[in-house]
Amino acid sequence: MFNSNSLNQNSPSIIRKSSSPNPNKPASSPALTCGPNTGPAALVADANPGDELQFFWTGADKSNWLHNTGPMLTYLANCGDVTCDKFNTSAKWFKIDQVGRKSEGSSDWVQADLMTGVPATVSLPSNLTPGNYLIRHEIIALHLATSFQGAEFYPTCAQLKVGGTSTGAPMQSEHVSFPGRYSDNDKGIYDPDVFNVRATYVFPSPQIASFVSGSSDAPAPSSGSSPSSSKAPSASSTKGALSPSATSASSNSRAGKSCKLKKSSCKSAFAAAASATMRLRHVSRVMRCRRACSAD
């Protein structure tokens, strides 16, 4: 498991450290990339296509996440020939996952499950081309989104090196930039009907990249306490956990982040790496990941 670094701590991690714990807004804020004033982290985690990541979101005091309304979205960006600890240019992102309400017409959001301490779960595409990637997991808290610029953005980024021999990749037209893609007027960001269960929630664009198996923009089905996804996870993936910490109900609440990477029993296990802790005033994140095992 990897923890993100606190503002006064510099332990090695794969999670990029932010300089401020506050909610990020408006949609044009430079902090929408990976958080405010982030730079490369010290470590890179090995992963495989189909690996399942878990993001644990908690408060800085390790209390459970306090927001329950709004989507969670996951993006990847290819760092090219260099490992992502050496990559700090404007990344081009493509979406691999999004979850919103548990079902059409429900008042319950998958995000609310974080309040019970369960992680947000995301699978890397089972056909993802090998390479160096940043993964960006984001919560958009919409409890104030009935007002213009009321949405609160909580992005976090971690550094991965994906192995394998797959060839799945996004089309050029599916790449986006942060900031730049979102607007404060976008559906799913400024949403006067966010508490109206009869109104269909529209995720902020872009759509999930077309190469991702089972990609869809439909509302995620209910899956109990486990976060559901609008893409079908790989059947071969094993469960891991990437955990960010939750925000509080007010913009003055505290939170922290952390990320954990566990070795699996697979033949090619993750490289060992030191654990670090990151605390933010408003949000905290943790990341854990296990590799998908393949037959020898």
mmCIF file of C-alpha atoms in Angstrom:
data_model
loop_
_atom_site.group_PDB
_atom_site.id
_atom_site.type_symbol
_atom_site.label_atom_id
_atom_site.label_comp_id
_atom_site.label_asym_id
_atom_site.label_seq_id
_atom_site.Cartn_x
_atom_site.Cartn_y
_atom_site.Cartn_z
ATOM 1 C CA MET A 1 0.000 0.000 0.000
ATOM 2 C CA PHE A 2 1.229 3.490 -0.851
ATOM 3 C CA ASN A 3 0.278 6.559 1.155
ATOM 4 C CA SER A 4 0.493 10.034 -0.268
ATOM 5 C CA ASN A 5 2.903 12.393 1.460
ATOM 6 C CA SER A 6 1.777 14.950 3.991
ATOM 7 C CA LEU A 7 2.727 18.582 3.629
ATOM 8 C CA ASN A 8 5.503 18.153 6.204
ATOM 9 C CA GLN A 9 6.629 14.665 5.220
ATOM 10 C CA ASN A 10 8.665 13.425 2.261
ATOM 11 C CA SER A 11 8.644 9.628 2.432
ATOM 12 C CA PRO A 12 8.937 7.889 -0.962
ATOM 13 C CA SER A 13 5.614 7.186 -2.689
ATOM 14 C CA ILE A 14 4.119 6.690 -6.130
ATOM 15 C CA ILE A 15 1.446 9.325 -5.397
ATOM 16 C CA ARG A 16 2.200 12.891 -6.440
ATOM 17 C CA LYS A 17 2.125 15.261 -3.467
ATOM 18 C CA SER A 18 -0.134 18.320 -3.409
ATOM 19 C CA SER A 19 0.727 21.604 -1.720
ATOM 20 C CA SER A 20 -2.767 22.353 -0.416
ATOM 21 C CA PRO A 21 -5.581 20.299 1.112
ATOM 22 C CA ASN A 22 -8.451 22.537 0.047
ATOM 23 C CA PRO A 23 -11.200 21.644 -2.461
ATOM 24 C CA ASN A 24 -10.150 22.490 -6.000
ATOM 25 C CA LYS A 25 -12.299 24.884 -8.040
ATOM 26 C CA PRO A 26 -13.227 26.340 -10.496
ATOM 27 C CA ALA A 27 -13.010 23.878 -13.382
ATOM 28 C CA SER A 28 -10.258 25.966 -14.994
ATOM 29 C CA SER A 29 -7.956 25.688 -11.962
ATOM 30 C CA PRO A 30 -4.433 24.358 -12.686
ATOM 31 C CA ALA A 31 -4.967 22.081 -9.677
ATOM 32 C CA LEU A 32 -7.337 19.926 -11.730
ATOM 33 C CA THR A 33 -4.414 18.040 -13.241
ATOM 34 C CA CYS A 34 -3.261 16.140 -10.153
ATOM 35 C CA GLY A 35 -3.879 18.588 -7.329
ATOM 36 C CA PRO A 36 -2.256 21.954 -6.528
ATOM 37 C CA ASN A 37 1.454 22.385 -7.321
ATOM 38 C CA THR A 38 2.159 18.688 -7.749
ATOM 39 C CA GLY A 39 5.441 17.366 -9.119
ATOM 40 C CA PRO A 40 6.824 13.912 -9.872
ATOM 41 C CA ALA A 41 6.781 11.381 -7.030
ATOM 42 C CA ALA A 42 9.861 9.348 -6.115
ATOM 43 C CA LEU A 43 8.567 5.864 -6.951
ATOM 44 C CA VAL A 44 6.948 3.998 -9.835
ATOM 45 C CA ALA A 45 4.779 0.895 -9.267
ATOM 46 C CA ASP A 46 4.770 -2.079 -11.626
ATOM 47 C CA ALA A 47 1.368 -3.218 -12.887
ATOM 48 C CA ASN A 48 -0.223 -5.415 -15.546
ATOM 49 C CA PRO A 49 -3.268 -5.001 -17.789
ATOM 50 C CA GLY A 50 -6.344 -6.125 -15.869
ATOM 51 C CA ASP A 51 -4.889 -5.296 -12.461
ATOM 52 C CA GLU A 52 -7.474 -4.036 -10.012
ATOM 53 C CA LEU A 53 -6.646 -0.929 -7.995
ATOM 54 C CA GLN A 54 -8.386 0.278 -4.864
ATOM 55 C CA PHE A 55 -8.465 3.932 -3.828
ATOM 56 C CA PHE A 56 -9.184 4.578 -0.153
ATOM 57 C CA TRP A 57 -10.374 8.104 0.508
ATOM 58 C CA THR A 58 -10.326 9.330 4.127
ATOM 59 C CA GLY A 59 -10.051 12.497 6.124
ATOM 60 C CA ALA A 60 -6.664 13.769 7.293
ATOM 61 C CA ASP A 61 -7.570 12.488 10.740
ATOM 62 C CA LYS A 62 -8.253 9.063 9.143
ATOM 63 C CA SER A 63 -12.001 9.490 9.508
ATOM 64 C CA ASN A 64 -14.182 8.126 6.718
ATOM 65 C CA TRP A 65 -15.044 10.126 3.633
ATOM 66 C CA LEU A 66 -17.904 12.548 4.351
ATOM 67 C CA HIS A 67 -19.320 13.389 0.909
ATOM 68 C CA ASN A 68 -21.938 11.203 -0.755
ATOM 69 C CA THR A 69 -22.963 12.952 -3.971
ATOM 70 C CA GLY A 70 -21.178 13.008 -7.317
ATOM 71 C CA PRO A 71 -19.188 10.827 -9.708
ATOM 72 C CA MET A 72 -15.774 9.207 -9.493
ATOM 73 C CA LEU A 73 -13.739 9.139 -12.699
ATOM 74 C CA THR A 74 -10.419 7.543 -13.662
ATOM 75 C CA TYR A 75 -8.003 8.564 -16.410
ATOM 76 C CA LEU A 76 -4.635 7.402 -17.728
ATOM 77 C CA ALA A 77 -1.882 9.397 -19.448
ATOM 78 C CA ASN A 78 1.057 7.825 -21.288
ATOM 79 C CA CYS A 79 4.385 9.257 -20.142
ATOM 80 C CA GLY A 80 6.158 8.056 -23.288
ATOM 81 C CA ASP A 81 9.640 6.553 -23.183
ATOM 82 C CA VAL A 82 10.532 7.938 -19.747
ATOM 83 C CA THR A 83 9.209 6.631 -16.453
ATOM 84 C CA CYS A 84 6.579 8.902 -14.957
ATOM 85 C CA ASP A 85 8.822 10.012 -12.086
ATOM 86 C CA LYS A 86 10.718 11.961 -14.773
ATOM 87 C CA PHE A 87 7.607 13.208 -16.576
ATOM 88 C CA ASN A 88 6.194 16.597 -15.713
ATOM 89 C CA THR A 89 4.848 18.094 -18.935
ATOM 90 C CA SER A 90 1.235 18.651 -19.907
ATOM 91 C CA ALA A 91 -0.238 15.160 -19.898
ATOM 92 C CA LYS A 92 -2.872 14.049 -22.401
ATOM 93 C CA TRP A 93 -5.467 11.935 -20.622
ATOM 94 C CA PHE A 94 -7.980 9.308 -21.688
ATOM 95 C CA LYS A 95 -10.834 8.036 -19.541
ATOM 96 C CA ILE A 96 -10.951 4.369 -18.493
ATOM 97 C CA ASP A 97 -13.698 4.325 -15.862
ATOM 98 C CA GLN A 98 -16.571 6.321 -14.360
ATOM 99 C CA VAL A 99 -19.195 5.620 -11.712
ATOM 100 C CA GLY A 100 -22.135 7.743 -10.635
ATOM 101 C CA ARG A 101 -25.512 6.763 -9.183
ATOM 102 C CA LYS A 102 -25.871 3.111 -8.276
ATOM 103 C CA SER A 103 -28.807 2.739 -10.647
ATOM 104 C CA GLU A 104 -31.102 4.887 -12.763
ATOM 105 C CA GLY A 105 -33.609 6.647 -10.508
ATOM 106 C CA SER A 106 -31.632 5.944 -7.345
ATOM 107 C CA SER A 107 -30.693 8.681 -4.895
ATOM 108 C CA ASP A 108 -27.630 6.672 -3.836
ATOM 109 C CA TRP A 109 -24.240 7.325 -5.406
ATOM 110 C CA VAL A 110 -21.316 4.904 -5.484
ATOM 111 C CA GLN A 111 -19.257 7.679 -3.868
ATOM 112 C CA ALA A 112 -21.370 7.288 -0.718
ATOM 113 C CA ASP A 113 -19.873 3.834 -0.141
ATOM 114 C CA LEU A 114 -16.583 5.550 0.707
ATOM 115 C CA MET A 115 -18.299 6.862 3.841
ATOM 116 C CA THR A 116 -18.324 3.301 5.209
ATOM 117 C CA GLY A 117 -14.592 2.852 4.620
ATOM 118 C CA VAL A 118 -14.764 0.769 1.444
ATOM 119 C CA PRO A 119 -12.438 1.726 -1.414
ATOM 120 C CA ALA A 120 -13.195 2.895 -4.913
ATOM 121 C CA THR A 121 -12.202 0.018 -7.196
ATOM 122 C CA VAL A 122 -10.871 0.425 -10.732
ATOM 123 C CA SER A 123 -9.417 -2.139 -13.143
ATOM 124 C CA LEU A 124 -6.742 -1.247 -15.650
ATOM 125 C CA PRO A 125 -7.964 -2.106 -19.169
ATOM 126 C CA SER A 126 -7.284 -5.791 -19.824
ATOM 127 C CA ASN A 127 -5.876 -4.944 -23.268
ATOM 128 C CA LEU A 128 -3.803 -1.885 -22.284
ATOM 129 C CA THR A 129 -0.599 -1.343 -24.253
ATOM 130 C CA PRO A 130 2.508 -1.667 -22.036
ATOM 131 C CA GLY A 131 4.261 1.531 -21.051
ATOM 132 C CA ASN A 132 4.691 4.262 -18.476
ATOM 133 C CA TYR A 133 1.422 5.746 -17.238
ATOM 134 C CA LEU A 134 0.057 8.285 -14.820
ATOM 135 C CA ILE A 135 -3.265 7.214 -13.337
ATOM 136 C CA ARG A 136 -5.590 10.022 -12.279
ATOM 137 C CA HIS A 137 -8.451 9.165 -9.939
ATOM 138 C CA GLU A 138 -10.932 11.955 -9.319
ATOM 139 C CA ILE A 139 -13.945 12.607 -7.148
ATOM 140 C CA ILE A 140 -16.266 15.438 -8.150
ATOM 141 C CA ALA A 141 -18.313 16.331 -5.076
ATOM 142 C CA LEU A 142 -21.661 17.776 -6.166
ATOM 143 C CA HIS A 143 -23.333 18.543 -2.840
ATOM 144 C CA LEU A 144 -23.055 22.270 -3.710
ATOM 145 C CA ALA A 145 -23.382 21.877 -7.482
ATOM 146 C CA THR A 146 -26.874 23.359 -7.644
ATOM 147 C CA SER A 147 -24.971 26.665 -7.567
ATOM 148 C CA PHE A 148 -22.613 27.773 -10.348
ATOM 149 C CA GLN A 149 -18.994 26.819 -9.526
ATOM 150 C CA GLY A 150 -20.212 24.858 -6.531
ATOM 151 C CA ALA A 151 -18.652 21.561 -7.664
ATOM 152 C CA GLU A 152 -15.541 20.488 -5.739
ATOM 153 C CA PHE A 153 -12.803 18.575 -7.594
ATOM 154 C CA TYR A 154 -10.519 16.100 -5.833
ATOM 155 C CA PRO A 155 -7.930 14.648 -8.248
ATOM 156 C CA THR A 156 -4.923 12.540 -7.333
ATOM 157 C CA CYS A 157 -2.240 10.997 -9.562
ATOM 158 C CA ALA A 158 0.072 8.000 -9.182
ATOM 159 C CA GLN A 159 2.910 6.652 -11.310
ATOM 160 C CA LEU A 160 2.730 3.204 -12.943
ATOM 161 C CA LYS A 161 4.775 1.059 -15.314
ATOM 162 C CA VAL A 162 2.467 -1.382 -17.111
ATOM 163 C CA GLY A 163 3.845 -4.610 -18.546
ATOM 164 C CA GLY A 164 2.399 -7.222 -20.880
ATOM 165 C CA THR A 165 2.090 -7.484 -24.651
ATOM 166 C CA SER A 166 -1.366 -6.037 -25.312
ATOM 167 C CA THR A 167 -2.005 -3.413 -27.977
ATOM 168 C CA GLY A 168 -5.091 -1.509 -26.757
ATOM 169 C CA ALA A 169 -4.722 2.265 -26.956
ATOM 170 C CA PRO A 170 -6.985 5.310 -27.226
ATOM 171 C CA MET A 171 -7.617 7.208 -30.432
ATOM 172 C CA GLN A 172 -6.013 10.624 -30.686
ATOM 173 C CA SER A 173 -9.449 12.236 -30.515
ATOM 174 C CA GLU A 174 -10.057 10.607 -27.113
ATOM 175 C CA HIS A 175 -7.188 12.498 -25.423
ATOM 176 C CA VAL A 176 -8.009 15.501 -23.233
ATOM 177 C CA SER A 177 -6.156 17.998 -21.047
ATOM 178 C CA PHE A 178 -6.670 19.075 -17.424
ATOM 179 C CA PRO A 179 -7.363 21.852 -16.940
ATOM 180 C CA GLY A 180 -9.073 22.489 -20.232
ATOM 181 C CA ARG A 181 -11.588 19.720 -20.737
ATOM 182 C CA TYR A 182 -14.057 20.675 -18.023
ATOM 183 C CA SER A 183 -16.115 23.859 -17.916
ATOM 184 C CA ASP A 184 -18.066 25.167 -14.938
ATOM 185 C CA ASN A 185 -21.174 25.117 -17.145
ATOM 186 C CA ASP A 186 -20.794 21.466 -18.175
ATOM 187 C CA LYS A 187 -23.559 18.989 -17.513
ATOM 188 C CA GLY A 188 -22.545 16.851 -14.590
ATOM 189 C CA ILE A 189 -20.580 19.732 -13.028
ATOM 190 C CA TYR A 190 -23.148 22.517 -12.734
ATOM 191 C CA ASP A 191 -26.242 20.458 -12.012
ATOM 192 C CA PRO A 192 -29.381 22.112 -10.587
ATOM 193 C CA ASP A 193 -31.075 18.677 -10.773
ATOM 194 C CA VAL A 194 -28.390 16.736 -8.926
ATOM 195 C CA PHE A 195 -30.821 15.828 -6.115
ATOM 196 C CA ASN A 196 -33.704 15.026 -8.478
ATOM 197 C CA VAL A 197 -33.773 11.228 -8.792
ATOM 198 C CA ARG A 198 -35.967 11.473 -11.895
ATOM 199 C CA ALA A 199 -33.256 13.416 -13.730
ATOM 200 C CA THR A 200 -30.628 11.301 -15.497
ATOM 201 C CA TYR A 201 -27.115 12.224 -14.433
ATOM 202 C CA VAL A 202 -24.819 13.057 -17.366
ATOM 203 C CA PHE A 203 -21.119 12.395 -16.762
ATOM 204 C CA PRO A 204 -18.693 15.151 -17.736
ATOM 205 C CA SER A 205 -17.020 14.435 -21.071
ATOM 206 C CA PRO A 206 -14.982 12.776 -22.469
ATOM 207 C CA GLN A 207 -16.483 9.344 -22.889
ATOM 208 C CA ILE A 208 -14.589 6.235 -21.828
ATOM 209 C CA ALA A 209 -11.986 5.365 -24.478
ATOM 210 C CA SER A 210 -13.432 3.021 -27.068
ATOM 211 C CA PHE A 211 -10.713 0.356 -26.682
ATOM 212 C CA VAL A 212 -11.672 -0.236 -23.030
ATOM 213 C CA SER A 213 -13.662 -3.484 -22.829
ATOM 214 C CA GLY A 214 -17.327 -2.940 -22.026
ATOM 215 C CA SER A 215 -17.032 0.845 -22.101
ATOM 216 C CA SER A 216 -20.315 2.676 -21.650
ATOM 217 C CA ASP A 217 -21.624 5.986 -20.387
ATOM 218 C CA ALA A 218 -24.683 4.409 -18.759
ATOM 219 C CA PRO A 219 -25.220 4.795 -14.988
ATOM 220 C CA ALA A 220 -23.351 2.195 -12.984
ATOM 221 C CA PRO A 221 -25.462 -0.666 -11.614
ATOM 222 C CA SER A 222 -25.694 -1.261 -7.897
ATOM 223 C CA SER A 223 -23.066 -3.593 -6.476
ATOM 224 C CA GLY A 224 -23.553 -3.450 -2.746
ATOM 225 C CA SER A 225 -20.660 -1.912 -0.864
ATOM 226 C CA SER A 226 -18.202 -2.278 -3.728
ATOM 227 C CA PRO A 227 -17.942 0.645 -6.138
ATOM 228 C CA SER A 228 -19.385 -0.317 -9.501
ATOM 229 C CA SER A 229 -17.909 0.694 -12.823
ATOM 230 C CA SER A 230 -19.290 1.644 -16.199
ATOM 231 C CA LYS A 231 -16.721 -0.561 -17.850
ATOM 232 C CA ALA A 232 -16.561 -4.309 -17.350
ATOM 233 C CA PRO A 233 -13.538 -5.264 -15.220
ATOM 234 C CA SER A 234 -11.218 -7.949 -16.474
ATOM 235 C CA ALA A 235 -12.240 -11.408 -15.319
ATOM 236 C CA SER A 236 -8.589 -12.307 -14.779
ATOM 237 C CA SER A 237 -7.828 -9.426 -12.457
ATOM 238 C CA THR A 238 -7.273 -9.952 -8.748
ATOM 239 C CA LYS A 239 -8.369 -7.526 -6.091
ATOM 240 C CA GLY A 240 -6.028 -4.848 -4.862
ATOM 241 C CA ALA A 241 -6.571 -1.463 -3.305
ATOM 242 C CA LEU A 242 -5.791 2.131 -4.085
ATOM 243 C CA SER A 243 -7.148 4.393 -1.417
ATOM 244 C CA PRO A 244 -7.676 8.114 -1.260
ATOM 245 C CA SER A 245 -9.103 9.744 1.795
ATOM 246 C CA ALA A 246 -12.407 11.516 2.010
ATOM 247 C CA THR A 247 -13.410 15.091 2.172
ATOM 248 C CA SER A 248 -15.548 16.599 4.884
ATOM 249 C CA ALA A 249 -18.928 18.182 4.408
ATOM 250 C CA SER A 250 -17.525 21.693 4.524
ATOM 251 C CA SER A 251 -14.762 23.256 2.486
ATOM 252 C CA ASN A 252 -12.813 23.796 5.710
ATOM 253 C CA SER A 253 -12.621 20.128 6.640
ATOM 254 C CA ARG A 254 -9.369 18.210 6.698
ATOM 255 C CA ALA A 255 -8.262 15.183 4.757
ATOM 256 C CA GLY A 256 -5.176 13.232 3.786
ATOM 257 C CA LYS A 257 -4.091 10.735 1.140
ATOM 258 C CA SER A 258 -2.228 7.467 1.057
ATOM 259 C CA CYS A 259 -1.483 4.690 -1.374
ATOM 260 C CA LYS A 260 -0.540 1.083 -0.758
ATOM 261 C CA LEU A 261 0.947 -1.432 -3.173
ATOM 262 C CA LYS A 262 1.010 -5.060 -2.090
ATOM 263 C CA LYS A 263 3.000 -7.863 -3.627
ATOM 264 C CA SER A 264 0.888 -10.649 -5.037
ATOM 265 C CA SER A 265 1.689 -14.343 -5.283
ATOM 266 C CA CYS A 266 1.996 -14.075 -9.054
ATOM 267 C CA LYS A 267 5.205 -15.187 -10.738
ATOM 268 C CA SER A 268 5.986 -11.574 -11.666
ATOM 269 C CA ALA A 269 5.083 -9.730 -8.471
ATOM 270 C CA PHE A 270 5.156 -5.971 -7.947
ATOM 271 C CA ALA A 271 8.494 -4.451 -7.133
ATOM 272 C CA ALA A 272 8.780 -3.695 -3.436
ATOM 273 C CA ALA A 273 8.576 -0.028 -2.517
ATOM 274 C CA ALA A 274 8.599 2.020 0.638
ATOM 275 C CA SER A 275 5.344 3.238 2.089
ATOM 276 C CA ALA A 276 4.715 6.934 2.629
ATOM 277 C CA THR A 277 1.911 8.941 4.120
ATOM 278 C CA MET A 278 0.361 12.116 2.775
ATOM 279 C CA ARG A 279 -2.095 14.219 4.704
ATOM 280 C CA LEU A 280 -4.118 17.023 3.274
ATOM 281 C CA ARG A 281 -6.348 19.350 5.191
ATOM 282 C CA HIS A 282 -9.407 18.345 3.231
ATOM 283 C CA VAL A 283 -8.626 15.056 1.514
ATOM 284 C CA SER A 284 -6.491 11.952 1.940
ATOM 285 C CA ARG A 285 -5.775 9.139 -0.474
ATOM 286 C CA VAL A 286 -4.260 5.659 -0.342
ATOM 287 C CA MET A 287 -3.493 3.330 -3.209
ATOM 288 C CA ARG A 288 -3.104 -0.429 -3.167
ATOM 289 C CA CYS A 289 -2.763 -2.711 -6.151
ATOM 290 C CA ARG A 290 -2.315 -6.406 -6.797
ATOM 291 C CA ARG A 291 -1.357 -7.870 -10.086
ATOM 292 C CA ALA A 292 -3.521 -10.196 -12.089
ATOM 293 C CA CYS A 293 -1.991 -13.682 -12.051
ATOM 294 C CA SER A 294 -1.483 -15.632 -15.230
ATOM 295 C CA ALA A 295 -0.844 -19.312 -15.709
ATOM 296 C CA ASP A 296 2.808 -20.317 -15.918
#
